[in-house]
CSV table of C-alpha atoms in Angstrom, one decimal:
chain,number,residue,atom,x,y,z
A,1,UNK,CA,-14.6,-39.7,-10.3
A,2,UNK,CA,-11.9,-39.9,-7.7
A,3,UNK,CA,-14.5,-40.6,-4.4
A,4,UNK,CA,-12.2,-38.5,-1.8
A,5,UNK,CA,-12.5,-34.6,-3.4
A,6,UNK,CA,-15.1,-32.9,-1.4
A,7,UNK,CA,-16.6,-29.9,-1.1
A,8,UNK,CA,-17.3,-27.7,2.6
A,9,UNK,CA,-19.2,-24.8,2.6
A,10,UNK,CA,-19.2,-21.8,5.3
A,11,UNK,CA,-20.6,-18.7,6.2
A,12,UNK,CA,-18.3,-16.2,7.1
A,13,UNK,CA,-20.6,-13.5,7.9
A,14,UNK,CA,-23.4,-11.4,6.8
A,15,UNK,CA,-24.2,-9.1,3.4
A,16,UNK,CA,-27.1,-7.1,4.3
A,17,UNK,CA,-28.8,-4.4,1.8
A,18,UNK,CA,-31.6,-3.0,0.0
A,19,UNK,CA,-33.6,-5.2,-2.3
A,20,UNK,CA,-32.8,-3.5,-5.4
A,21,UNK,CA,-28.5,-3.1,-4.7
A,22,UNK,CA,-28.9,-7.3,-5.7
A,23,UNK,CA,-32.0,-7.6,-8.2
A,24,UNK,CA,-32.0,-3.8,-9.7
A,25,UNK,CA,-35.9,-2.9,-9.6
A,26,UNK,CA,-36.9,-5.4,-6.9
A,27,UNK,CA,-39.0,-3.8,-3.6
A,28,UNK,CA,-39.5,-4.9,-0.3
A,29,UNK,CA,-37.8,-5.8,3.3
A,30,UNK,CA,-33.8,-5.4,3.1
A,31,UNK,CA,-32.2,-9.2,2.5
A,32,UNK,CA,-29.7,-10.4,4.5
A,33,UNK,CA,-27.7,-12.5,2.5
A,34,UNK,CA,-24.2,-14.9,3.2
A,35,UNK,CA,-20.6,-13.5,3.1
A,36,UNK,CA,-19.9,-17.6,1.9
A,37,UNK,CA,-16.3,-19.5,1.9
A,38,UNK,CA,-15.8,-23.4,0.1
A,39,UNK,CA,-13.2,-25.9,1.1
A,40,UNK,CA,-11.7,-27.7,-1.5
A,41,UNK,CA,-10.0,-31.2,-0.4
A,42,UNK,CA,-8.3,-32.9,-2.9
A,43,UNK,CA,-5.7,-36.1,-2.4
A,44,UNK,CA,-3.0,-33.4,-3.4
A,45,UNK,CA,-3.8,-30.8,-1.7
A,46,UNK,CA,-6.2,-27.9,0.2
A,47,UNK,CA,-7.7,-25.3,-1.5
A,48,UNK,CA,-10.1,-22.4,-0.2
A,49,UNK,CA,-12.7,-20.5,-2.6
A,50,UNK,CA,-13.0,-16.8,-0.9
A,51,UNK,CA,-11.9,-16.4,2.6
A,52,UNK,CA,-14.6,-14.0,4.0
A,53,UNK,CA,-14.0,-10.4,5.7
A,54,UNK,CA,-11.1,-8.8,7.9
A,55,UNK,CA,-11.4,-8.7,11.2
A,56,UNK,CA,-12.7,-5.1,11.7
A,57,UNK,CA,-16.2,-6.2,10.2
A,58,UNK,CA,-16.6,-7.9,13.2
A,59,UNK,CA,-19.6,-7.0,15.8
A,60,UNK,CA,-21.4,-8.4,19.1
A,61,UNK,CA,-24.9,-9.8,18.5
A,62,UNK,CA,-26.1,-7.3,20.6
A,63,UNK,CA,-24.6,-4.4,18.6
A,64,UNK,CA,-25.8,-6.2,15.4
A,65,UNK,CA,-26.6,-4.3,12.2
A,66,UNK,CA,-30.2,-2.8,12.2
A,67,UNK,CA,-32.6,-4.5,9.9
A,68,UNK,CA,-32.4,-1.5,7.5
A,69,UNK,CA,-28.9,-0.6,7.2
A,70,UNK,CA,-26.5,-1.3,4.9
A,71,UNK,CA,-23.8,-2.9,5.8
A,72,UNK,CA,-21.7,-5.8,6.5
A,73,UNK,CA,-20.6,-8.1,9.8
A,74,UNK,CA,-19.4,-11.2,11.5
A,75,UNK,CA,-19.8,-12.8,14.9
A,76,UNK,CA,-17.7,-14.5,17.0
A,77,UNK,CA,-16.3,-18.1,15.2
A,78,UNK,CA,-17.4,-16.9,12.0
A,79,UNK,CA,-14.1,-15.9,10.6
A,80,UNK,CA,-12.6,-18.6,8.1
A,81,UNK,CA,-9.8,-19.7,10.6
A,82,UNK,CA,-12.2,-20.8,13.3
A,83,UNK,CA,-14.8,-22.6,10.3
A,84,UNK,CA,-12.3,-24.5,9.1
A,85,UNK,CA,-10.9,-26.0,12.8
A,86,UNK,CA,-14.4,-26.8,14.0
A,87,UNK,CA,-13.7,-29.7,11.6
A,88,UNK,CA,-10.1,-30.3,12.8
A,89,UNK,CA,-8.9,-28.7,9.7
A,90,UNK,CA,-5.8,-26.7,10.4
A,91,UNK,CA,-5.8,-23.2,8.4
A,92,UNK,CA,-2.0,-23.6,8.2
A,93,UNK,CA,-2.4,-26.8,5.8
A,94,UNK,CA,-4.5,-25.0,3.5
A,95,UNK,CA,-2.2,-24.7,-0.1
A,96,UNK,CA,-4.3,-22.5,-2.0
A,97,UNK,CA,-6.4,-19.7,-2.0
A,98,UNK,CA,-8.6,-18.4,-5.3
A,99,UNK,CA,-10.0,-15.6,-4.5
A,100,UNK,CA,-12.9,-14.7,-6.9
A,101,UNK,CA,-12.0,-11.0,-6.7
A,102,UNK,CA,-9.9,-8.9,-4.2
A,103,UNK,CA,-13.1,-7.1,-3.0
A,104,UNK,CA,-13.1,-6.9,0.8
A,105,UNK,CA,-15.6,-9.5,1.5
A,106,UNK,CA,-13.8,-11.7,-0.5
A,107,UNK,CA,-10.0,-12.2,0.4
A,108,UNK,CA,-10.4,-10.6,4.0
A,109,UNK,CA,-9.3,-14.1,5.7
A,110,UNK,CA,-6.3,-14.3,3.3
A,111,UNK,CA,-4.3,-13.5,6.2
A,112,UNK,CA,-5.6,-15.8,8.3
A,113,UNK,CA,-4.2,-18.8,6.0
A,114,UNK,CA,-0.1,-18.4,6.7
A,115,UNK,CA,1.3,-21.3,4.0
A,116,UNK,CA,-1.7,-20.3,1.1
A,117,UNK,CA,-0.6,-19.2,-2.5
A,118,UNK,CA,-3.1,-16.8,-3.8
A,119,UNK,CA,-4.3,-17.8,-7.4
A,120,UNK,CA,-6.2,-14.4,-9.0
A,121,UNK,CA,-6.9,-13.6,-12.9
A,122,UNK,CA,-3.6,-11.2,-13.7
A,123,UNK,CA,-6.3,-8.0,-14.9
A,124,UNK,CA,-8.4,-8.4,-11.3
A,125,UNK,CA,-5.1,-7.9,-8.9
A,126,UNK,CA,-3.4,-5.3,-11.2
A,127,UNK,CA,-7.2,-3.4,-11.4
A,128,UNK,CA,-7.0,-4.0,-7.4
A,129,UNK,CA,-3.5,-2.9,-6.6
A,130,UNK,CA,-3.8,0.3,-8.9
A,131,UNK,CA,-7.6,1.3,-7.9
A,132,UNK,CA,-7.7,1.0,-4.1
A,133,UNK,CA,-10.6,2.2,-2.9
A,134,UNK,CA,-12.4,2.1,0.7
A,135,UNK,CA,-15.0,-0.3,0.8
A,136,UNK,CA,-14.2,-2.3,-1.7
A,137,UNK,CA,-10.2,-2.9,-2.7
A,138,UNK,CA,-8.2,-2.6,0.7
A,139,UNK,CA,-4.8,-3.4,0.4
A,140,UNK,CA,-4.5,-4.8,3.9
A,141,UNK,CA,-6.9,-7.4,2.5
A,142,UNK,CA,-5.4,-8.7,-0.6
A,143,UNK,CA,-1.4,-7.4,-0.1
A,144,UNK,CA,-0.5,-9.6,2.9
A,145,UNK,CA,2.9,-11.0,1.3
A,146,UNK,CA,1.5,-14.2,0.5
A,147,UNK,CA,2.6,-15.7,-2.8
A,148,UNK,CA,0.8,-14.9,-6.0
A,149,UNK,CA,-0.3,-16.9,-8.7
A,150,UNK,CA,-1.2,-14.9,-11.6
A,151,UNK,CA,-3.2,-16.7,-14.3
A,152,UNK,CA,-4.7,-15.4,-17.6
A,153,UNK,CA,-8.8,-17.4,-18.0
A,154,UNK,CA,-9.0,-20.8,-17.3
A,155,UNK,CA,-6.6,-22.7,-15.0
A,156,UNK,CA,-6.7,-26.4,-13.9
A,157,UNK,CA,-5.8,-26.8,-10.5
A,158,UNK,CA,-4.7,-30.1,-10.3
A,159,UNK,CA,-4.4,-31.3,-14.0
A,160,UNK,CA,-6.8,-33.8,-13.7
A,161,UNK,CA,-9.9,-31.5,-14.6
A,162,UNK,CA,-11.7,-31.8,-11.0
A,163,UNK,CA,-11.3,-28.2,-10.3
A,164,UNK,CA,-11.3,-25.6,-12.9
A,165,UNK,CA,-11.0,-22.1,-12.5
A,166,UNK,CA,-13.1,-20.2,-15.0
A,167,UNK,CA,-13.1,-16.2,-16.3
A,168,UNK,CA,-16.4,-14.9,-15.1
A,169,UNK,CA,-16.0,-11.3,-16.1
A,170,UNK,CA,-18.3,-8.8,-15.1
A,171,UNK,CA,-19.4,-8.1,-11.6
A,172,UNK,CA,-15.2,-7.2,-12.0
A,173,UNK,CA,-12.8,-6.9,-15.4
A,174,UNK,CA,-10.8,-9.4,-13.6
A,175,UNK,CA,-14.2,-11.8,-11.6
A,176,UNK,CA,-13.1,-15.5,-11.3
A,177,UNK,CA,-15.2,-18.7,-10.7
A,178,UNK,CA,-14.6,-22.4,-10.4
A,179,UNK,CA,-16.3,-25.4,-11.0
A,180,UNK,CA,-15.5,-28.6,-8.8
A,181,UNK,CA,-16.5,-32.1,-10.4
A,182,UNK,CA,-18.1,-33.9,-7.6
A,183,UNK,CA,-18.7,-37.9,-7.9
A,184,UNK,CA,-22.7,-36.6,-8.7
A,185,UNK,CA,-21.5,-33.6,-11.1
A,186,UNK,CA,-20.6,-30.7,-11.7
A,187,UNK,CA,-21.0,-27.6,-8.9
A,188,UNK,CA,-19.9,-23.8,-9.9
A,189,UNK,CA,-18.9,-22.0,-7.0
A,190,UNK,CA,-19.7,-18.6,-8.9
A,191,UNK,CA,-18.8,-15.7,-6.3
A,192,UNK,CA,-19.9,-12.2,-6.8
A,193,UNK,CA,-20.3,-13.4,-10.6
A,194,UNK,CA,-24.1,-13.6,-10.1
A,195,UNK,CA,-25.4,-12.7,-6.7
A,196,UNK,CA,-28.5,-14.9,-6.6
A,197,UNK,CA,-30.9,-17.6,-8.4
A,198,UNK,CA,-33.2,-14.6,-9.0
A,199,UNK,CA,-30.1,-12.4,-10.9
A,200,UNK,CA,-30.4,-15.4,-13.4
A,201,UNK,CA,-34.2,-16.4,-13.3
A,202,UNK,CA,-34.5,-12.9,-14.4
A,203,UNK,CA,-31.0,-12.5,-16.4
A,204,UNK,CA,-31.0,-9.1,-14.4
A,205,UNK,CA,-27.5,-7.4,-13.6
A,206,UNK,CA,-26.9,-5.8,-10.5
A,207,UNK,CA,-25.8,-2.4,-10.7
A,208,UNK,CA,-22.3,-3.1,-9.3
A,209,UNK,CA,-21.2,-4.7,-12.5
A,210,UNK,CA,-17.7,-3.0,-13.7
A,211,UNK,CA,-18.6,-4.4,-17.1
A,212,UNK,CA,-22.2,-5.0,-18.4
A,213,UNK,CA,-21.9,-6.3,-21.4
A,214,UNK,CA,-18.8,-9.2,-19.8
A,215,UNK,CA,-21.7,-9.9,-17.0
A,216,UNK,CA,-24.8,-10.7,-19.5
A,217,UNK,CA,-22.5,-13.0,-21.2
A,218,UNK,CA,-21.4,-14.2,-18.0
A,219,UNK,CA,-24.9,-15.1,-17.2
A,220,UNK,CA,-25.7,-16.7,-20.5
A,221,UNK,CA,-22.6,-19.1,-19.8
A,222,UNK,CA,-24.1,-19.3,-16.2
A,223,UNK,CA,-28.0,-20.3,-17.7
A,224,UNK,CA,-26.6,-22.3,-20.2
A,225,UNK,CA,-24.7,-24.3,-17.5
A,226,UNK,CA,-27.5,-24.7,-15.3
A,227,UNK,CA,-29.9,-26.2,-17.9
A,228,UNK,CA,-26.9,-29.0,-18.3
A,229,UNK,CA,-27.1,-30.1,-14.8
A,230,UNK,CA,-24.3,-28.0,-12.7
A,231,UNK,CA,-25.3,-27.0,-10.0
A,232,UNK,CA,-24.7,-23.1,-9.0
A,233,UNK,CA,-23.8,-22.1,-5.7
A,234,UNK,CA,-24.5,-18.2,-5.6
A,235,UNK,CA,-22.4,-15.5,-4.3
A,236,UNK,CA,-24.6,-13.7,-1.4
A,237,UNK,CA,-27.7,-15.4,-1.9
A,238,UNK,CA,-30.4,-16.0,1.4
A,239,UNK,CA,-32.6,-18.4,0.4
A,240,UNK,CA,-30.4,-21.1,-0.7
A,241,UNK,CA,-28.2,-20.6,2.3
A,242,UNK,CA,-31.0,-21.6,3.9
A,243,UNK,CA,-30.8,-25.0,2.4
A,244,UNK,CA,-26.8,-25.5,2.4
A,245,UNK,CA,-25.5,-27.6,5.3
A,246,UNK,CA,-22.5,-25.9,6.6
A,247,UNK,CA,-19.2,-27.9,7.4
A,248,UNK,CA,-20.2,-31.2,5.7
A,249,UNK,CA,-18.9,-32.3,2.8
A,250,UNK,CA,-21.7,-31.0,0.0
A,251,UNK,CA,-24.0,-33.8,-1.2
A,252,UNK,CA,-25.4,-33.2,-4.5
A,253,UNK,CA,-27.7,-35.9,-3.5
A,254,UNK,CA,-29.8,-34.0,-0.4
């Protein structure tokens, strides 16, 4: 395996709710999960996994979300522009966005990336441009005049298999995923496909699932992978943030 792809993850805010919005039926505290954005460096080119939110989700620390409220937010330097030139990498050189879906906290940084392509499944930006909706498809998030790249399912990036992008129905008709073949295997950056480990420990949907019977078979392609070795990088979950080390090329070995 080619030694110079690598892998950078960020944190481009914060996803704060009830238990039971990610884990239907769980109790307790709210969870305060990430808003998360990869890197993908290849020797042809840049390419960015989700982008983040727009800049009117931003908020001073002191006038941070309560502990119980619903909601979400980003601080100063935590927008995807400022992540990625705190490791001298400028957002202009960036080729390539896939966005997993056009929800808001998903493509909000599009803009933010001036010489990106988008790549989206076909179904998940005509469901997006023909169902806005507040709170979750904005236009001004996803419709910024940058070029689009439909595809329909799978789609290798580069031709050489190292980054595949992967249907992963459910969560939306139109939900995207890739995997990214690392020198020490394989790592599925899954998006909004599965919200945490537990979603899958438990093979419990979320109720924000467009289509439920696309997500369960989602998730048995998600277990299935898991139990091969690939390593899963959840879409807003807490406790494995806490073990990711942000703006370093991902080590399968730590």
């Amino acid at each position: 395996m080619d030694q110079s792809l690598r892998l950078y993850a960020f944190n481009c805010g914060w996803f704060q709710c009830r238990p039971g919005y990610f884990v239907e039926g769980d109790e307790g505290d709210y969870l305060r999960g990430p808003v998360p954005a990869y890197l993908i460096e290849h020797p042809r080119g840049r390419a960015l996994f989700d982008t983040g939110m727009g800049v009117r989700y931003r908020r001073d620390l002191a006038d941070a979300l309560p502990a119980d409220k619903f909601g979400l937010q980003w601080f100063e330097r935590m927008e995807i522009a400022t992540r990625l030139r705190a490791i001298e990498v400028d957002p202009g050189s960036v080729n390539w966005i896939i966005n997993s879906h056009l929800h808001i906290d998903h493509c909000g940084g599009n803009a933010l990336l001036p010489n990106a392509s988008v790549i989206i499944q076909r179904r998940e930006w005509d469901a997006a441009r023909a169902n806005p909706e507040p709170g979750l498809y904005e236009t001004q998030d996803f419709d910024t005049g940058q070029p689009i790249k439909l595809i329909d399912d799978e789609h290798d990036l580069f031709g050489d298999g190292t980054v595949r992008i992967v249907p992963t129905w459910g969560h939306t008709h139109g939900h995207q995923s890739v995997i990214v073949k690392l020198a020490k295997g394989d790592v599925l950056l899954a998006g909004d496909c599965c919200y945490t480990e537990r979603n899958l420990d438990v093979m419990v949907l979320p109720r924000a699932t467009a289509d439920v019977e696309q997500g369960l078979l989602t998730f048995e392609r998600l277990a299935k992978a898991r139990a091969g070795g690939t390593t899963i990088l959840y879409g807003h979950d807490g406790k494995q943030w806490a073990h990711v080390h942000e703006g370093v090329p991902f080590d399968l070995g730590n």
